[in-house]
PDB file of C-alpha atoms and ligand atoms in Angstrom:
ATOM      1  CA  MET E  96     114.069  33.981-187.817  1.00 40.00           C
ATOM      2  CA  GLN E  97     114.334  37.600-186.789  1.00 59.00           C
ATOM      3  CA  LYS E  98     111.231  38.798-184.958  1.00 81.00           C
ATOM      4  CA  THR E  99     108.710  40.502-187.279  1.00 86.00           C
ATOM      5  CA  ARG E 100     108.834  43.610-185.095  1.00 86.00           C
ATOM      6  CA  HIS E 101     112.579  43.959-185.717  1.00 88.00           C
ATOM      7  CA  ARG E 102     112.027  43.500-189.422  1.00 90.00           C
ATOM      8  CA  VAL E 103     109.406  46.297-189.369  1.00 93.00           C
ATOM      9  CA  LEU E 104     111.935  48.581-187.680  1.00 92.00           C
ATOM     10  CA  ASP E 105     114.721  47.640-190.097  1.00 91.00           C
ATOM     11  CA  ALA E 106     112.429  48.327-193.041  1.00 93.00           C
ATOM     12  CA  ILE E 107     111.276  51.776-191.911  1.00 95.00           C
ATOM     13  CA  ALA E 108     114.677  52.924-190.580  1.00 93.00           C
ATOM     14  CA  ASP E 109     115.977  54.073-193.974  1.00 89.00           C
ATOM     15  CA  GLY E 110     112.992  56.051-195.177  1.00 87.00           C
ATOM     16  CA  PRO E 111     109.207  55.884-195.518  1.00 95.00           C
ATOM     17  CA  VAL E 112     107.620  52.603-196.591  1.00 95.00           C
ATOM     18  CA  PRO E 113     103.879  52.447-197.400  1.00 95.00           C
ATOM     19  CA  GLY E 114     101.906  50.022-195.212  1.00 93.00           C
ATOM     20  CA  PRO E 115     100.856  47.717-198.078  1.00 93.00           C
ATOM     21  CA  ALA E 116     104.456  47.460-199.345  1.00 94.00           C
ATOM     22  CA  LEU E 117     105.608  46.707-195.805  1.00 94.00           C
ATOM     23  CA  ALA E 118     102.981  43.973-195.458  1.00 95.00           C
ATOM     24  CA  ASP E 119     104.120  42.429-198.764  1.00 95.00           C
ATOM     25  CA  ARG E 120     107.786  42.648-197.878  1.00 93.00           C
ATOM     26  CA  LEU E 121     107.320  40.990-194.501  1.00 93.00           C
ATOM     27  CA  ASP E 122     104.675  38.582-195.757  1.00 93.00           C
ATOM     28  CA  VAL E 123     102.142  39.576-193.083  1.00 93.00           C
ATOM     29  CA  SER E 124      98.696  41.213-193.241  1.00 93.00           C
ATOM     30  CA  ARG E 125      98.218  45.008-193.219  1.00 93.00           C
ATOM     31  CA  ALA E 126      96.445  44.632-189.874  1.00 94.00           C
ATOM     32  CA  ALA E 127      99.539  42.897-188.495  1.00 93.00           C
ATOM     33  CA  VAL E 128     101.761  45.748-189.731  1.00 93.00           C
ATOM     34  CA  TRP E 129      99.465  48.249-187.993  1.00 93.00           C
ATOM     35  CA  LYS E 130      99.598  46.222-184.760  1.00 93.00           C
ATOM     36  CA  HIS E 131     103.406  46.177-184.783  1.00 93.00           C
ATOM     37  CA  ILE E 132     103.614  49.913-185.510  1.00 95.00           C
ATOM     38  CA  GLU E 133     101.257  50.653-182.615  1.00 94.00           C
ATOM     39  CA  ALA E 134     103.183  48.361-180.259  1.00 92.00           C
ATOM     40  CA  LEU E 135     106.440  50.070-181.229  1.00 94.00           C
ATOM     41  CA  ARG E 136     104.912  53.495-180.620  1.00 95.00           C
ATOM     42  CA  ASP E 137     103.727  52.262-177.210  1.00 92.00           C
ATOM     43  CA  ALA E 138     107.309  51.158-176.509  1.00 90.00           C
ATOM     44  CA  GLY E 139     108.477  54.742-177.159  1.00 93.00           C
ATOM     45  CA  PHE E 140     109.579  54.581-180.814  1.00 95.00           C
ATOM     46  CA  SER E 141     108.574  57.667-182.743  1.00 96.00           C
ATOM     47  CA  ILE E 142     107.183  56.587-186.132  1.00 96.00           C
ATOM     48  CA  ASP E 143     105.830  58.991-188.730  1.00 95.00           C
ATOM     49  CA  GLY E 144     102.798  57.768-190.640  1.00 93.00           C
ATOM     50  CA  GLY E 145     102.536  60.247-193.534  1.00 89.00           C
ATOM     51  CA  ASP E 146     101.345  59.859-197.146  1.00 90.00           C
ATOM     52  CA  ASP E 147     104.657  58.225-198.087  1.00 93.00           C
ATOM     53  CA  GLY E 148     104.234  55.533-195.478  1.00 94.00           C
ATOM     54  CA  TYR E 149     105.832  54.706-192.159  1.00 96.00           C
ATOM     55  CA  GLU E 150     109.204  56.116-191.202  1.00 96.00           C
ATOM     56  CA  LEU E 151     111.257  55.623-188.046  1.00 96.00           C
ATOM     57  CA  VAL E 152     112.043  59.015-186.530  1.00 96.00           C
ATOM     58  CA  SER E 153     113.588  58.188-183.160  1.00 95.00           C
ATOM     59  CA  ILE E 154     114.418  55.287-180.872  1.00 95.00           C
ATOM     60  CA  PRO E 155     113.670  55.418-177.124  1.00 95.00           C
ATOM     61  CA  GLU E 156     116.647  55.904-174.825  1.00 93.00           C
ATOM     62  CA  PHE E 157     115.978  52.657-172.948  1.00 96.00           C
ATOM     63  CA  GLY E 158     113.727  49.610-172.909  1.00 96.00           C
ATOM     64  CA  GLY E 159     113.611  46.054-174.195  1.00 96.00           C
ATOM     65  CA  GLU E 160     112.661  46.724-177.818  1.00 94.00           C
ATOM     66  CA  ALA E 161     115.117  49.620-177.955  1.00 96.00           C
ATOM     67  CA  VAL E 162     118.054  47.521-176.752  1.00 97.00           C
ATOM     68  CA  GLU E 163     117.144  44.597-179.007  1.00 95.00           C
ATOM     69  CA  PHE E 164     116.951  46.875-182.071  1.00 93.00           C
ATOM     70  CA  GLY E 165     120.335  46.776-183.791  1.00 90.00           C
ATOM     71  CA  LEU E 166     121.829  44.576-181.053  1.00 96.00           C
ATOM     72  CA  ASP E 167     124.650  42.453-182.453  1.00 96.00           C
ATOM     73  CA  ALA E 168     124.198  39.576-179.989  1.00 97.00           C
ATOM     74  CA  PRO E 169     121.516  36.890-179.775  1.00 97.00           C
ATOM     75  CA  PHE E 170     119.804  38.000-176.578  1.00 98.00           C
ATOM     76  CA  GLU E 171     116.121  38.631-175.954  1.00 97.00           C
ATOM     77  CA  VAL E 172     115.595  41.547-173.598  1.00 97.00           C
ATOM     78  CA  GLU E 173     112.804  41.616-171.002  1.00 97.00           C
ATOM     79  CA  TYR E 174     112.473  45.148-169.645  1.00 97.00           C
ATOM     80  CA  HIS E 175     110.948  46.419-166.398  1.00 98.00           C
ATOM     81  CA  ASP E 176     110.593  50.041-165.272  1.00 97.00           C
ATOM     82  CA  THR E 177     110.892  48.735-161.746  1.00 98.00           C
ATOM     83  CA  ILE E 178     111.457  45.271-160.289  1.00 98.00           C
ATOM     84  CA  PRO E 179     112.729  43.915-156.965  1.00 98.00           C
ATOM     85  CA  SER E 180     115.810  42.244-158.495  1.00 98.00           C
ATOM     86  CA  THR E 181     116.703  41.371-162.094  1.00 98.00           C
ATOM     87  CA  ASN E 182     118.689  38.387-160.792  1.00 98.00           C
ATOM     88  CA  ASP E 183     115.588  37.019-159.058  1.00 98.00           C
ATOM     89  CA  ARG E 184     113.553  37.424-162.252  1.00 98.00           C
ATOM     90  CA  ALA E 185     116.294  35.746-164.329  1.00 98.00           C
ATOM     91  CA  ARG E 186     116.271  32.822-161.890  1.00 98.00           C
ATOM     92  CA  GLU E 187     112.504  32.473-162.446  1.00 98.00           C
ATOM     93  CA  LEU E 188     113.125  32.403-166.201  1.00 98.00           C
ATOM     94  CA  ALA E 189     115.816  29.752-165.630  1.00 98.00           C
ATOM     95  CA  ASP E 190     113.199  27.617-163.856  1.00 97.00           C
ATOM     96  CA  GLU E 191     111.007  28.022-166.971  1.00 98.00           C
ATOM     97  CA  GLY E 192     113.832  26.594-169.090  1.00 97.00           C
ATOM     98  CA  ARG E 193     114.730  29.862-170.882  1.00 98.00           C
ATOM     99  CA  GLU E 194     118.210  30.881-172.057  1.00 98.00           C
ATOM    100  CA  ASP E 195     119.997  33.833-173.614  1.00 98.00           C
ATOM    101  CA  VAL E 196     117.506  36.200-172.037  1.00 98.00           C
ATOM    102  CA  VAL E 197     118.486  39.515-170.486  1.00 98.00           C
ATOM    103  CA  VAL E 198     116.342  41.005-167.730  1.00 98.00           C
ATOM    104  CA  LEU E 199     116.834  44.762-167.750  1.00 98.00           C
ATOM    105  CA  ALA E 200     115.467  47.385-165.378  1.00 98.00           C
ATOM    106  CA  ASP E 201     115.512  51.127-164.818  1.00 98.00           C
ATOM    107  CA  GLU E 202     115.129  50.666-161.045  1.00 98.00           C
ATOM    108  CA  GLN E 203     115.418  47.806-158.557  1.00 98.00           C
ATOM    109  CA  THR E 204     113.720  47.902-155.181  1.00 98.00           C
ATOM    110  CA  GLY E 205     115.432  44.803-153.739  1.00 98.00           C
ATOM    111  CA  GLY E 206     118.765  44.684-155.572  1.00 98.00           C
ATOM    112  CA  ARG E 207     121.154  42.066-154.220  1.00 98.00           C
ATOM    113  CA  GLY E 208     124.932  42.276-153.980  1.00 96.00           C
ATOM    114  CA  ARG E 209     127.657  39.795-153.123  1.00 90.00           C
ATOM    115  CA  LEU E 210     127.961  38.362-149.617  1.00 84.00           C
ATOM    116  CA  ASP E 211     124.237  38.910-148.955  1.00 89.00           C
ATOM    117  CA  ARG E 212     124.628  42.678-149.088  1.00 93.00           C
ATOM    118  CA  ALA E 213     121.904  44.937-150.489  1.00 97.00           C
ATOM    119  CA  TRP E 214     122.624  46.753-153.777  1.00 98.00           C
ATOM    120  CA  THR E 215     121.324  50.303-154.195  1.00 98.00           C
ATOM    121  CA  ALA E 216     119.692  50.594-157.618  1.00 98.00           C
ATOM    122  CA  PRO E 217     117.760  53.853-158.167  1.00 98.00           C
ATOM    123  CA  SER E 218     116.017  54.876-161.384  1.00 98.00           C
ATOM    124  CA  GLY E 219     118.500  55.888-164.118  1.00 98.00           C
ATOM    125  CA  GLY E 220     120.888  52.960-163.715  1.00 98.00           C
ATOM    126  CA  ILE E 221     121.494  49.969-165.933  1.00 98.00           C
ATOM    127  CA  TRP E 222     120.506  46.958-163.856  1.00 98.00           C
ATOM    128  CA  LEU E 223     120.617  43.760-165.855  1.00 98.00           C
ATOM    129  CA  SER E 224     120.917  39.991-165.543  1.00 98.00           C
ATOM    130  CA  ILE E 225     121.977  37.671-168.342  1.00 98.00           C
ATOM    131  CA  LEU E 226     120.651  34.106-168.237  1.00 98.00           C
ATOM    132  CA  LEU E 227     122.918  31.575-169.972  1.00 98.00           C
ATOM    133  CA  ARG E 228     123.060  27.811-170.342  1.00 98.00           C
ATOM    134  CA  PRO E 229     126.702  27.210-171.199  1.00 97.00           C
ATOM    135  CA  THR E 230     128.082  23.721-171.793  1.00 95.00           C
ATOM    136  CA  VAL E 231     130.921  24.039-169.310  1.00 95.00           C
ATOM    137  CA  PRO E 232     131.761  22.500-165.927  1.00 96.00           C
ATOM    138  CA  PRO E 233     130.765  24.542-162.840  1.00 95.00           C
ATOM    139  CA  ALA E 234     134.452  25.202-162.116  1.00 94.00           C
ATOM    140  CA  ASP E 235     134.646  27.399-165.241  1.00 95.00           C
ATOM    141  CA  ALA E 236     131.740  29.649-164.179  1.00 95.00           C
ATOM    142  CA  PRO E 237     133.950  32.421-162.691  1.00 95.00           C
ATOM    143  CA  ALA E 238     135.074  33.172-166.256  1.00 97.00           C
ATOM    144  CA  PHE E 239     131.579  34.566-166.965  1.00 97.00           C
ATOM    145  CA  THR E 240     131.926  36.996-164.077  1.00 96.00           C
ATOM    146  CA  LEU E 241     135.271  38.154-165.409  1.00 97.00           C
ATOM    147  CA  ALA E 242     133.750  38.487-168.890  1.00 98.00           C
ATOM    148  CA  ALA E 243     131.052  40.777-167.484  1.00 98.00           C
ATOM    149  CA  ALA E 244     133.690  42.959-165.823  1.00 98.00           C
ATOM    150  CA  VAL E 245     135.672  43.176-169.079  1.00 98.00           C
ATOM    151  CA  ALA E 246     132.556  43.989-171.126  1.00 98.00           C
ATOM    152  CA  THR E 247     131.470  46.735-168.732  1.00 98.00           C
ATOM    153  CA  THR E 248     134.950  48.245-168.448  1.00 98.00           C
ATOM    154  CA  ARG E 249     135.303  48.388-172.222  1.00 98.00           C
ATOM    155  CA  ALA E 250     131.900  50.073-172.574  1.00 98.00           C
ATOM    156  CA  ALA E 251     132.787  52.580-169.822  1.00 98.00           C
ATOM    157  CA  ARG E 252     136.067  53.453-171.527  1.00 98.00           C
ATOM    158  CA  GLU E 253     134.266  53.928-174.843  1.00 98.00           C
ATOM    159  CA  ALA E 254     131.993  56.337-172.986  1.00 97.00           C
ATOM    160  CA  GLY E 255     135.032  58.309-171.820  1.00 98.00           C
ATOM    161  CA  VAL E 256     135.262  56.956-168.262  1.00 98.00           C
ATOM    162  CA  ASP E 257     138.665  55.575-167.300  1.00 97.00           C
ATOM    163  CA  ALA E 258     137.476  52.451-165.499  1.00 98.00           C
ATOM    164  CA  ALA E 259     139.583  49.469-164.429  1.00 97.00           C
ATOM    165  CA  ILE E 260     138.875  46.115-162.789  1.00 97.00           C
ATOM    166  CA  LYS E 261     139.599  45.148-159.201  1.00 95.00           C
ATOM    167  CA  TRP E 262     139.784  41.389-158.781  1.00 95.00           C
ATOM    168  CA  PRO E 263     137.597  39.598-159.347  1.00 90.00           C
ATOM    169  CA  ASN E 264     134.811  41.765-160.702  1.00 88.00           C
ATOM    170  CA  ASP E 265     134.495  45.289-159.362  1.00 94.00           C
ATOM    171  CA  VAL E 266     134.713  48.018-161.966  1.00 97.00           C
ATOM    172  CA  LEU E 267     136.334  51.041-160.346  1.00 97.00           C
ATOM    173  CA  VAL E 268     137.326  54.596-161.208  1.00 98.00           C
ATOM    174  CA  ALA E 269     140.221  56.454-159.523  1.00 95.00           C
ATOM    175  CA  ASP E 270     139.001  59.284-157.271  1.00 93.00           C
ATOM    176  CA  GLY E 271     142.062  61.456-157.904  1.00 88.00           C
ATOM    177  CA  ASP E 272     143.066  61.147-154.262  1.00 88.00           C
ATOM    178  CA  GLY E 273     144.777  57.772-154.328  1.00 84.00           C
ATOM    179  CA  GLY E 274     141.491  55.941-153.733  1.00 88.00           C
ATOM    180  CA  GLN E 275     138.908  54.336-155.985  1.00 93.00           C
ATOM    181  CA  ARG E 276     135.152  54.470-156.365  1.00 96.00           C
ATOM    182  CA  LYS E 277     132.898  51.656-157.488  1.00 97.00           C
ATOM    183  CA  LEU E 278     131.080  52.070-160.799  1.00 98.00           C
ATOM    184  CA  THR E 279     129.757  48.543-161.280  1.00 98.00           C
ATOM    185  CA  GLY E 280     129.171  45.399-159.276  1.00 96.00           C
ATOM    186  CA  ILE E 281     128.602  41.885-160.593  1.00 97.00           C
ATOM    187  CA  LEU E 282     126.736  39.045-158.915  1.00 96.00           C
ATOM    188  CA  THR E 283     126.915  35.664-160.631  1.00 96.00           C
ATOM    189  CA  GLU E 284     124.624  32.859-159.522  1.00 97.00           C
ATOM    190  CA  MET E 285     124.348  29.377-160.948  1.00 96.00           C
ATOM    191  CA  GLU E 286     122.890  25.930-160.663  1.00 97.00           C
ATOM    192  CA  GLY E 287     124.480  22.776-161.922  1.00 94.00           C
ATOM    193  CA  GLU E 288     125.634  19.251-161.361  1.00 89.00           C
ATOM    194  CA  ALA E 289     129.167  18.043-160.658  1.00 84.00           C
ATOM    195  CA  ASP E 290     130.257  18.064-164.291  1.00 92.00           C
ATOM    196  CA  ARG E 291     127.895  20.464-166.016  1.00 94.00           C
ATOM    197  CA  VAL E 292     126.365  23.870-165.433  1.00 96.00           C
ATOM    198  CA  SER E 293     122.580  23.952-165.782  1.00 97.00           C
ATOM    199  CA  TRP E 294     122.247  27.738-165.860  1.00 98.00           C
ATOM    200  CA  VAL E 295     124.251  30.831-164.986  1.00 98.00           C
ATOM    201  CA  VAL E 296     122.794  34.255-164.161  1.00 98.00           C
ATOM    202  CA  VAL E 297     125.288  37.079-164.491  1.00 98.00           C
ATOM    203  CA  GLY E 298     123.882  40.167-162.757  1.00 98.00           C
ATOM    204  CA  ILE E 299     125.531  43.461-163.657  1.00 98.00           C
ATOM    205  CA  GLY E 300     124.749  46.677-161.813  1.00 98.00           C
ATOM    206  CA  ILE E 301     125.994  49.770-163.629  1.00 98.00           C
ATOM    207  CA  ASN E 302     125.646  53.116-161.872  1.00 98.00           C
ATOM    208  CA  ALA E 303     124.802  54.989-165.046  1.00 98.00           C
ATOM    209  CA  ASN E 304     122.629  58.138-165.117  1.00 98.00           C
ATOM    210  CA  VAL E 305     122.282  58.465-161.368  1.00 98.00           C
ATOM    211  CA  ASP E 306     123.646  60.991-158.867  1.00 98.00           C
ATOM    212  CA  ALA E 307     126.504  59.630-156.767  1.00 97.00           C
ATOM    213  CA  ALA E 308     124.689  61.126-153.742  1.00 97.00           C
ATOM    214  CA  ASP E 309     121.898  58.576-154.281  1.00 97.00           C
ATOM    215  CA  LEU E 310     124.366  55.682-154.048  1.00 98.00           C
ATOM    216  CA  VAL E 311     126.269  54.220-151.102  1.00 97.00           C
ATOM    217  CA  ASP E 312     129.495  55.828-149.892  1.00 96.00           C
ATOM    218  CA  GLY E 313     132.426  54.914-152.083  1.00 95.00           C
ATOM    219  CA  ALA E 314     130.324  54.533-155.219  1.00 98.00           C
ATOM    220  CA  THR E 315     130.421  56.640-158.360  1.00 98.00           C
ATOM    221  CA  SER E 316     128.365  56.793-161.540  1.00 98.00           C
ATOM    222  CA  LEU E 317     128.882  57.417-165.240  1.00 98.00           C
ATOM    223  CA  ARG E 318     126.957  60.681-164.726  1.00 98.00           C
ATOM    224  CA  ALA E 319     129.339  61.798-161.957  1.00 98.00           C
ATOM    225  CA  GLU E 320     132.434  60.889-163.988  1.00 98.00           C
ATOM    226  CA  ASN E 321     131.600  62.149-167.456  1.00 97.00           C
ATOM    227  CA  GLY E 322     127.926  63.049-167.773  1.00 98.00           C
ATOM    228  CA  ASP E 323     124.909  60.982-168.795  1.00 98.00           C
ATOM    229  CA  VAL E 324     125.225  58.220-171.381  1.00 98.00           C
ATOM    230  CA  ASN E 325     122.740  56.844-173.873  1.00 97.00           C
ATOM    231  CA  ARG E 326     121.738  53.772-171.861  1.00 98.00           C
ATOM    232  CA  ARG E 327     120.455  51.896-174.913  1.00 98.00           C
ATOM    233  CA  VAL E 328     123.825  52.146-176.650  1.00 97.00           C
ATOM    234  CA  PHE E 329     125.768  51.462-173.453  1.00 98.00           C
ATOM    235  CA  THR E 330     123.713  48.337-172.707  1.00 98.00           C
ATOM    236  CA  GLN E 331     124.137  47.111-176.281  1.00 98.00           C
ATOM    237  CA  ARG E 332     127.910  47.532-176.056  1.00 98.00           C
ATOM    238  CA  VAL E 333     128.024  45.569-172.778  1.00 98.00           C
ATOM    239  CA  LEU E 334     125.911  42.744-174.207  1.00 98.00           C
ATOM    240  CA  GLU E 335     127.864  42.605-177.477  1.00 98.00           C
ATOM    241  CA  GLU E 336     131.242  42.513-175.730  1.00 98.00           C
ATOM    242  CA  PHE E 337     129.936  39.939-173.250  1.00 98.00           C
ATOM    243  CA  HIS E 338     128.632  37.741-176.061  1.00 98.00           C
ATOM    244  CA  GLU E 339     132.014  37.781-177.853  1.00 98.00           C
ATOM    245  CA  LEU E 340     133.805  36.769-174.658  1.00 98.00           C
ATOM    246  CA  ARG E 341     131.388  34.053-173.576  1.00 98.00           C
ATOM    247  CA  SER E 342     131.636  32.581-177.084  1.00 97.00           C
ATOM    248  CA  ASN E 343     135.390  32.165-176.591  1.00 97.00           C
ATOM    249  CA  LEU E 344     136.048  31.711-172.884  1.00 96.00           C
ATOM    250  CA  ASP E 345     139.815  31.404-173.474  1.00 96.00           C
ATOM    251  CA  SER E 346     139.858  35.057-174.523  1.00 98.00           C
ATOM    252  CA  VAL E 347     138.511  36.246-171.160  1.00 98.00           C
ATOM    253  CA  VAL E 348     141.623  36.089-168.962  1.00 97.00           C
ATOM    254  CA  PRO E 349     143.943  37.919-171.433  1.00 97.00           C
ATOM    255  CA  ALA E 350     141.275  40.612-171.899  1.00 98.00           C
ATOM    256  CA  TRP E 351     140.857  40.899-168.117  1.00 97.00           C
ATOM    257  CA  ARG E 352     144.651  41.280-167.625  1.00 97.00           C
ATOM    258  CA  ASP E 353     144.660  44.228-170.050  1.00 97.00           C
ATOM    259  CA  LEU E 354     142.024  46.090-168.017  1.00 97.00           C
ATOM    260  CA  ALA E 355     143.032  45.044-164.507  1.00 96.00           C
ATOM    261  CA  ASP E 356     144.041  47.452-161.799  1.00 94.00           C
ATOM    262  CA  THR E 357     144.837  44.732-159.257  1.00 96.00           C
ATOM    263  CA  LEU E 358     147.910  43.196-160.886  1.00 97.00           C
ATOM    264  CA  GLY E 359     151.157  44.633-159.533  1.00 96.00           C
ATOM    265  CA  ARG E 360     149.410  45.960-156.417  1.00 95.00           C
ATOM    266  CA  ARG E 361     149.673  44.936-152.787  1.00 97.00           C
ATOM    267  CA  VAL E 362     146.394  43.315-151.808  1.00 97.00           C
ATOM    268  CA  ARG E 363     144.639  41.810-148.843  1.00 97.00           C
ATOM    269  CA  VAL E 364     142.163  39.096-149.792  1.00 97.00           C
ATOM    270  CA  ASP E 365     139.667  37.752-147.282  1.00 95.00           C
ATOM    271  CA  THR E 366     139.201  34.148-148.350  1.00 93.00           C
ATOM    272  CA  PRO E 367     137.113  31.368-146.813  1.00 88.00           C
ATOM    273  CA  GLY E 368     140.455  29.880-145.711  1.00 89.00           C
ATOM    274  CA  GLY E 369     141.777  33.081-144.091  1.00 93.00           C
ATOM    275  CA  GLU E 370     143.501  36.311-145.049  1.00 96.00           C
ATOM    276  CA  VAL E 371     146.078  36.450-147.864  1.00 97.00           C
ATOM    277  CA  VAL E 372     148.363  39.508-148.058  1.00 97.00           C
ATOM    278  CA  GLY E 373     150.971  40.115-150.739  1.00 97.00           C
ATOM    279  CA  GLU E 374     151.516  41.329-154.288  1.00 97.00           C
ATOM    280  CA  ALA E 375     148.945  40.275-156.884  1.00 98.00           C
ATOM    281  CA  VAL E 376     151.129  39.088-159.762  1.00 97.00           C
ATOM    282  CA  ASP E 377     148.784  37.323-162.191  1.00 97.00           C
ATOM    283  CA  ILE E 378     145.420  35.777-162.882  1.00 97.00           C
ATOM    284  CA  GLU E 379     144.819  32.278-164.221  1.00 97.00           C
ATOM    285  CA  PHE E 380     141.743  30.719-165.874  1.00 97.00           C
ATOM    286  CA  PRO E 381     138.940  30.774-164.809  1.00 97.00           C
ATOM    287  CA  GLY E 382     139.744  33.723-162.521  1.00 96.00           C
ATOM    288  CA  THR E 383     142.268  32.557-159.921  1.00 97.00           C
ATOM    289  CA  LEU E 384     144.383  35.350-158.437  1.00 97.00           C
ATOM    290  CA  VAL E 385     148.078  34.568-157.946  1.00 98.00           C
ATOM    291  CA  VAL E 386     149.525  36.369-154.898  1.00 98.00           C
ATOM    292  CA  GLU E 387     153.210  36.474-153.907  1.00 98.00           C
ATOM    293  CA  THR E 388     153.210  36.468-150.099  1.00 97.00           C
ATOM    294  CA  ASP E 389     156.082  36.436-147.605  1.00 96.00           C
ATOM    295  CA  ASP E 390     155.454  32.701-147.334  1.00 95.00           C
ATOM    296  CA  GLY E 391     155.438  31.975-151.067  1.00 97.00           C
ATOM    297  CA  THR E 392     152.933  31.907-153.915  1.00 98.00           C
ATOM    298  CA  VAL E 393     149.263  31.551-152.998  1.00 97.00           C
ATOM    299  CA  ARG E 394     146.418  30.978-155.481  1.00 97.00           C
ATOM    300  CA  VAL E 395     143.055  32.440-154.480  1.00 96.00           C
ATOM    301  CA  SER E 396     139.872  31.451-156.268  1.00 93.00           C
ATOM    302  CA  ALA E 397     137.325  33.443-154.223  1.00 90.00           C
ATOM    303  CA  GLY E 398     137.302  36.233-151.692  1.00 91.00           C
ATOM    304  CA  ASP E 399     136.951  39.916-150.982  1.00 91.00           C
ATOM    305  CA  CYS E 400     139.956  41.854-152.258  1.00 94.00           C
ATOM    306  CA  GLU E 401     141.265  45.147-150.934  1.00 93.00           C
ATOM    307  CA  HIS E 402     143.954  47.196-152.676  1.00 91.00           C
ATOM    308  CA  LEU E 403     146.573  48.271-150.120  1.00 92.00           C
ATOM    309  CA  ARG E 404     148.867  51.267-150.366  1.00 83.00           C
ATOM    310  CA  PRO E 405     152.431  50.278-151.331  1.00 78.00           C
ATOM    311  CA  VAL E 406     154.758  49.731-148.352  1.00 73.00           C
TER     312      VAL E 406
HETATM  313  C1  BTN Q  85     128.292  43.491-155.726  1.00 65.93           C
HETATM  314  O1  BTN Q  85     128.057  43.243-154.540  1.00 65.93           O
HETATM  315  O2  BTN Q  85     129.259  44.184-156.047  1.00 65.93           O
HETATM  316  C2  BTN Q  85     127.427  42.912-156.802  1.00 65.93           C
HETATM  317  C3  BTN Q  85     126.260  43.788-157.133  1.00 65.93           C
HETATM  318  C4  BTN Q  85     125.392  43.228-158.254  1.00 65.93           C
HETATM  319  C5  BTN Q  85     124.188  44.097-158.534  1.00 65.93           C
HETATM  320  C6  BTN Q  85     123.433  43.653-159.742  1.00 65.93           C
HETATM  321  S1  BTN Q  85     122.254  44.844-160.283  1.00 65.93           S
HETATM  322  C7  BTN Q  85     121.564  43.690-161.403  1.00 65.93           C
HETATM  323  C8  BTN Q  85     121.529  42.359-160.684  1.00 65.93           C
HETATM  324  N1  BTN Q  85     120.331  42.223-159.889  1.00 65.93           N
HETATM  325  C9  BTN Q  85     120.609  42.166-158.577  1.00 65.93           C
HETATM  326  O3  BTN Q  85     119.751  42.068-157.673  1.00 65.93           O
HETATM  327  N2  BTN Q  85     121.922  42.245-158.374  1.00 65.93           N
HETATM  328  C10 BTN Q  85     122.642  42.353-159.625  1.00 65.93           C
END
């Protein structure tokens, strides 16, 4: 059942509702209605309490309740103003047996990137980790990373930023000078047995309403590209798109192809087995890059990819 707090918000969104009528409609006590209204005000919702009853006036720009309100995906959102790493917190929740929870933060003080790198995550970004318990084999897990890249790229384009995906999961924006700047990074972590994933944490770092000067070299932000976004709406769009894709994993690779910047380019991929250089010609489920090299076709399932200038 929908949380009572959401039902309070739904009820007062379309006009004033007197407290007693609200209590009747939601089948709770008047004291409970009052408690929910106060909690929502504390969370930043502006609610009028005039003679006609309670009326929702405005929704906060960010936060757990704000993102959950009107979200068309079955995620609970745990919000933190500041936290070391949303991925670390999601892993704790995984240990507690939770699923379909999103840990969201305004700022991270110990953000983690791929390959043990640090991830700069100042206040104003969208730093989130989605905890899932999918019934798939571990080998399929890269598809969730691709899904996160697709979801974020779609949301960025809706916000007027012409983003594209570099294999496997960097969301980039052209810098107008033949190069590209990084808008989003994704760090997927998981635990499982040979045949079955136990949990997956998909960590998405979106440089949203932050100055590019506060990020590492080579990074950009939504603010720098097209001005500040409404982070509540942006986060909802990412979660909704991600939910659609994870519900139909076969749809991920075709969607990724449509948004990819890597296909058709010369690439150098640093893989655990050595360097692969050639033209990236396709991607196969769950995220394998197909590269035409001088020595024939090579399939790469993991590695660091660099776009090379055409020869
Ligand atoms: C990369 O190296 O490109 C991946 C960066 C992933 C950063 C995100 S921010 C939210 C989540 N929490 C973390 O500590 N890391 C990921």
